C-alpha positions as semicolon CSV with decimal commas, in nm:
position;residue;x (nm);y (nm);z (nm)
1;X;1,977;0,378;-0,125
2;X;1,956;0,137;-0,445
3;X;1,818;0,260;-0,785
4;X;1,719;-0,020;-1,012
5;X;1,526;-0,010;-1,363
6;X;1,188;-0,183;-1,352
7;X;0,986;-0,202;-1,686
8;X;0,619;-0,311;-1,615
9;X;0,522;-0,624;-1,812
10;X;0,168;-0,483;-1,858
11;X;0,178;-0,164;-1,975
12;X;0,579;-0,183;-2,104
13;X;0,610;0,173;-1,863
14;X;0,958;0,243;-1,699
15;X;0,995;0,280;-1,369
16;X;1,300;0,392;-1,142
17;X;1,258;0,202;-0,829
18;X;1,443;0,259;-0,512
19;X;1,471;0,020;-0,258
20;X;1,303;0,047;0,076
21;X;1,542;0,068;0,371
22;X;1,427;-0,067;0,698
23;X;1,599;-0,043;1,055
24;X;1,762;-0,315;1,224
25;X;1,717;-0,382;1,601
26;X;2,088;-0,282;1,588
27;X;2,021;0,028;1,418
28;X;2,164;0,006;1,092
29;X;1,996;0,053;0,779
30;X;1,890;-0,242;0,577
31;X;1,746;-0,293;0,208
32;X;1,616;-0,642;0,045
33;X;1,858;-0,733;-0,203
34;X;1,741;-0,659;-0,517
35;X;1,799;-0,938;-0,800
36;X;1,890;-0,625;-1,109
37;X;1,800;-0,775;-1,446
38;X;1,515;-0,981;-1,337
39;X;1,178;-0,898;-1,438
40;X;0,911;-0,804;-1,241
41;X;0,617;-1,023;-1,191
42;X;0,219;-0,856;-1,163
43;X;0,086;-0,952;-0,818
44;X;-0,237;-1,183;-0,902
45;X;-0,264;-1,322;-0,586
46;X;-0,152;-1,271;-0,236
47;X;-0,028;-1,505;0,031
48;X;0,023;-1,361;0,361
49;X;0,335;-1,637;0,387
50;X;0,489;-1,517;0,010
51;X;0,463;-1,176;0,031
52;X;0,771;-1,152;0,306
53;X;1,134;-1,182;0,233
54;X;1,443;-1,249;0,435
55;X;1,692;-1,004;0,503
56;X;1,991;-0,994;0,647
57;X;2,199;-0,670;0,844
58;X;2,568;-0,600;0,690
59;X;2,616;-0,455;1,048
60;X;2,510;-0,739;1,269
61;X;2,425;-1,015;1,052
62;X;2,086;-1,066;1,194
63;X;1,803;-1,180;0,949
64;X;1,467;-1,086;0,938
65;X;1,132;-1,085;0,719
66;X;1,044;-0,790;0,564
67;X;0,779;-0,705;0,359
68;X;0,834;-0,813;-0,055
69;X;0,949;-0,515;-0,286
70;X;0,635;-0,399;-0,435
71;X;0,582;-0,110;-0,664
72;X;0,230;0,021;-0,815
73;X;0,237;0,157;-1,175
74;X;0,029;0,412;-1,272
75;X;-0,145;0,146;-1,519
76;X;-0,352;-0,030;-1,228
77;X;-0,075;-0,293;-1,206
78;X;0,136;-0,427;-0,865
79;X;0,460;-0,542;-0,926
80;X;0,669;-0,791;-0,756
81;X;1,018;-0,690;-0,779
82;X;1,263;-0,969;-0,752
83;X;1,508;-1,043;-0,444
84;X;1,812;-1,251;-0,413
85;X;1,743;-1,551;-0,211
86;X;1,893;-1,544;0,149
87;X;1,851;-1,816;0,401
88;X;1,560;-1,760;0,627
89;X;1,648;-2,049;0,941
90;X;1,610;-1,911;1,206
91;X;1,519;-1,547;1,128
92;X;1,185;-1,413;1,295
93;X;0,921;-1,142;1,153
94;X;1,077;-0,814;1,244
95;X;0,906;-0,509;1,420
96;X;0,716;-0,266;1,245
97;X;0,926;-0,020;1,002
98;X;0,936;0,322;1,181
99;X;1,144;0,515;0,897
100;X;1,006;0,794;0,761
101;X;0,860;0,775;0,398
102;X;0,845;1,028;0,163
103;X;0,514;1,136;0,077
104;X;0,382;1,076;-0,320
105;X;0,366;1,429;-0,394
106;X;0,380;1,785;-0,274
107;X;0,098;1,911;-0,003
108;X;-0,003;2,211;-0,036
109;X;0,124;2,263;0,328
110;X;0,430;2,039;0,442
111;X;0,372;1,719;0,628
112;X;0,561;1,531;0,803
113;X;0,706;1,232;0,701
114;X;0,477;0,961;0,670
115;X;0,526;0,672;0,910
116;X;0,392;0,365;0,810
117;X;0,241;0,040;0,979
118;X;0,374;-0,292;0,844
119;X;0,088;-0,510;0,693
120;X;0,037;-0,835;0,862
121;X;-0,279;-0,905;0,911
122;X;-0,627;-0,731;0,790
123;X;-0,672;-0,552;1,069
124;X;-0,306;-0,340;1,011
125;X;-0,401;-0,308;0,678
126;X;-0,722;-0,082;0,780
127;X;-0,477;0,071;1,105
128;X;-0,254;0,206;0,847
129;X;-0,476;0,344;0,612
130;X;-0,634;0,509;0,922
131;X;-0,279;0,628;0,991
132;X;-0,220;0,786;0,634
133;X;-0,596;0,966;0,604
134;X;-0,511;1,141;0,960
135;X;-0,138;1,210;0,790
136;X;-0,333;1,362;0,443
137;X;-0,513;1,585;0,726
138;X;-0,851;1,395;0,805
139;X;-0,994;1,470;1,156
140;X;-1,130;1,230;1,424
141;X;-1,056;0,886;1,179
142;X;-1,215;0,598;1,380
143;X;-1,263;0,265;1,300
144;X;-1,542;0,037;1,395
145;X;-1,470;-0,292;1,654
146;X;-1,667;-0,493;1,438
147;X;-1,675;-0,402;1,019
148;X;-2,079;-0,286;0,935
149;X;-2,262;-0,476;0,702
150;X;-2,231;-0,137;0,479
151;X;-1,831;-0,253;0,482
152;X;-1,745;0,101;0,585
153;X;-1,413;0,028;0,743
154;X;-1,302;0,395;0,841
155;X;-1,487;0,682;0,896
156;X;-1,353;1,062;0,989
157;X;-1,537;1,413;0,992
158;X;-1,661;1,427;0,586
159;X;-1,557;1,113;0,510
160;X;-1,602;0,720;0,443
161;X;-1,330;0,494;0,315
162;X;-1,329;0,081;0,280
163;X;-1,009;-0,137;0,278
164;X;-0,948;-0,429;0,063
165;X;-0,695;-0,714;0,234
166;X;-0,865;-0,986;0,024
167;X;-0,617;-1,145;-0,229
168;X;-0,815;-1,059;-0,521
169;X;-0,861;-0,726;-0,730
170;X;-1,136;-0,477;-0,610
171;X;-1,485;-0,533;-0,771
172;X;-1,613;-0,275;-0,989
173;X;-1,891;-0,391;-0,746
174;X;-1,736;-0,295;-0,457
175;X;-1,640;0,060;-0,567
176;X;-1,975;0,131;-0,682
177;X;-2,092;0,037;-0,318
178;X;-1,878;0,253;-0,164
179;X;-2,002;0,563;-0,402
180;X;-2,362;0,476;-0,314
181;X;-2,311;0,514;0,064
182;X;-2,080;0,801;0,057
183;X;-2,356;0,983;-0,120
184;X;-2,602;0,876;0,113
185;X;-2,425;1,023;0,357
186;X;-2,346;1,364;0,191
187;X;-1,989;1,263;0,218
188;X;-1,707;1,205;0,038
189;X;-1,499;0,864;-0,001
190;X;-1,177;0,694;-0,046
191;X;-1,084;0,300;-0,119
192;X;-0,777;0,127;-0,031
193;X;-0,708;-0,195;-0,208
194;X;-0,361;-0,445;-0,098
195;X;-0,421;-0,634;-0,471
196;X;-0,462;-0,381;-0,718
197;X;-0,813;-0,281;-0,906
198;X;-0,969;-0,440;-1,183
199;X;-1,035;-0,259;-1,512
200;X;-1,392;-0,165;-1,466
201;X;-1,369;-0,088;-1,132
202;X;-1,066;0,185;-1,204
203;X;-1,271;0,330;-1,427
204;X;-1,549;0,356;-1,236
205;X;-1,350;0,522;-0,975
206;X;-1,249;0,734;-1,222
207;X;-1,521;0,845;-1,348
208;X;-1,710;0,869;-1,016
209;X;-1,373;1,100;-0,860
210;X;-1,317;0,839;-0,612
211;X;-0,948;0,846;-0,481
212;X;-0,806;0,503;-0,503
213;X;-0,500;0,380;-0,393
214;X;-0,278;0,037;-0,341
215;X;-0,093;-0,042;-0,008
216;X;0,200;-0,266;-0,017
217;X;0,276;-0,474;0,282
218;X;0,534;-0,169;0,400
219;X;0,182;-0,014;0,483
220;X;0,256;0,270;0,239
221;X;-0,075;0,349;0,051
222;X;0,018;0,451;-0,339
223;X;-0,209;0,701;-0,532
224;X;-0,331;0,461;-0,853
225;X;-0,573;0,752;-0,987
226;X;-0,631;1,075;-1,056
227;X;-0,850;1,167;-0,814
228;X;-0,612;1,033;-0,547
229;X;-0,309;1,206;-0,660
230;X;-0,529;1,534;-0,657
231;X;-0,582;1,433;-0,285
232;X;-0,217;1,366;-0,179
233;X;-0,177;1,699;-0,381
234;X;-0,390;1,942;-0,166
235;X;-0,545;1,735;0,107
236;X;-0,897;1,737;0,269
């Protein structure tokens, strides 16, 4: 497992990033490889056809697309983290990752590793935050066949949370909406963004003791706030 320095270019924080290891149909481990020196870049916008890389197996040689390095600072920012270049011809999308991830931070009672759903399209994005509320300890998470016009994506026993796959920063707009039917409800809530927050609406959460958190395409939600580290923390 590969250690590599990352500085974020927004808020000048250091980071020690290790690199994701996925399994190969042959069942070896394999890692992007990381391009050490480069900066990293703030994800601004999102491509579903840029945010995948090619990698290749040591063991076998075969290639496949993974998901891009990504890592969220605690400043609100997503950062790209660069890759070598490897030839893509003929490679294929691979399978979803199945290897356990270490949880951010220590439950009050153990858990299990956290296994992830890779992020292709909108719909995995709200499948694996599903996944990771019923991992935090959430009972009887469902999802709706067709998204509400309150945008409620998820729903579980105390509990409302909304997914953002759009390519854009959440809306302080947005936030606020999901605060106003939460309390409606008499319940509490939770927002899952794939591009990162803007200002105002971080503070808002904030100040409103929403958790908030970023997924990268691994499927792997990140705690961005306080209120969401609090929840990885202790759970329901």
């Amino acid at each position: 497992m590969e250690h590599v320095p990352v500085r974020c270019p927004v808020c000048r924080r250091d980071h020690a990033y290790v690199t994701p290891v996925y399994p190969c149909p042959c069942g070896a481990p394999t890692a992007p490889p990381l391009l050490r020196g480069a900066p990293a870049e703030p994800v601004t916008h999102r491509t579903w056809t840029d945010d995948w890389v090619s990698v290749r197996c040591h063991s076998c040689g075969r290639r496949d697309q993974w998901p891009h390095p990504e890592l969220c600072c605690p400043c609100g920012a997503v950062l790209r983290i660069p890759v070598r270049p490897v030839a893509t011809r003929g490679s294929s999308p691979a399978s979803p990752a199945r290897s356990p991830v270490p949880p951010p931070g220590t439950a009050t009672h153990p858990r299990p590793p956290f296994r992830p759903l890779v992020i292709r399209t909108a719909r995995d994005a709200v499948g694996a935050a599903a996944l990771y509320l019923t991992w935090l300890g959430y009972r009887d998470v469902v999802q709706p066949e067709v998204r509400p016009p309150s945008r409620i994506d998820l729903r579980a026993a105390g509990l409302i949370a909304q997914v953002d796959s759009t390519t854009r920063p959440t809306a302080l707009r947005d936030v606020e909406c999901l605060w106003l039917n939460a309390l409606n409800s008499s319940v509490t809530s939770v927002f899952f963004s794939l591009a990162g927050y803007a200002d105002d609406a971080r503070e808002r959460g904030d100040g409103l003791a929403i958790p908030l958190f970023v997924m990268d395409l691994t499927g792997t939600p990140q705690p961005v706030n306080g209120p969401a580290e609090e929840l990885v923390g202790t759970g329901p």
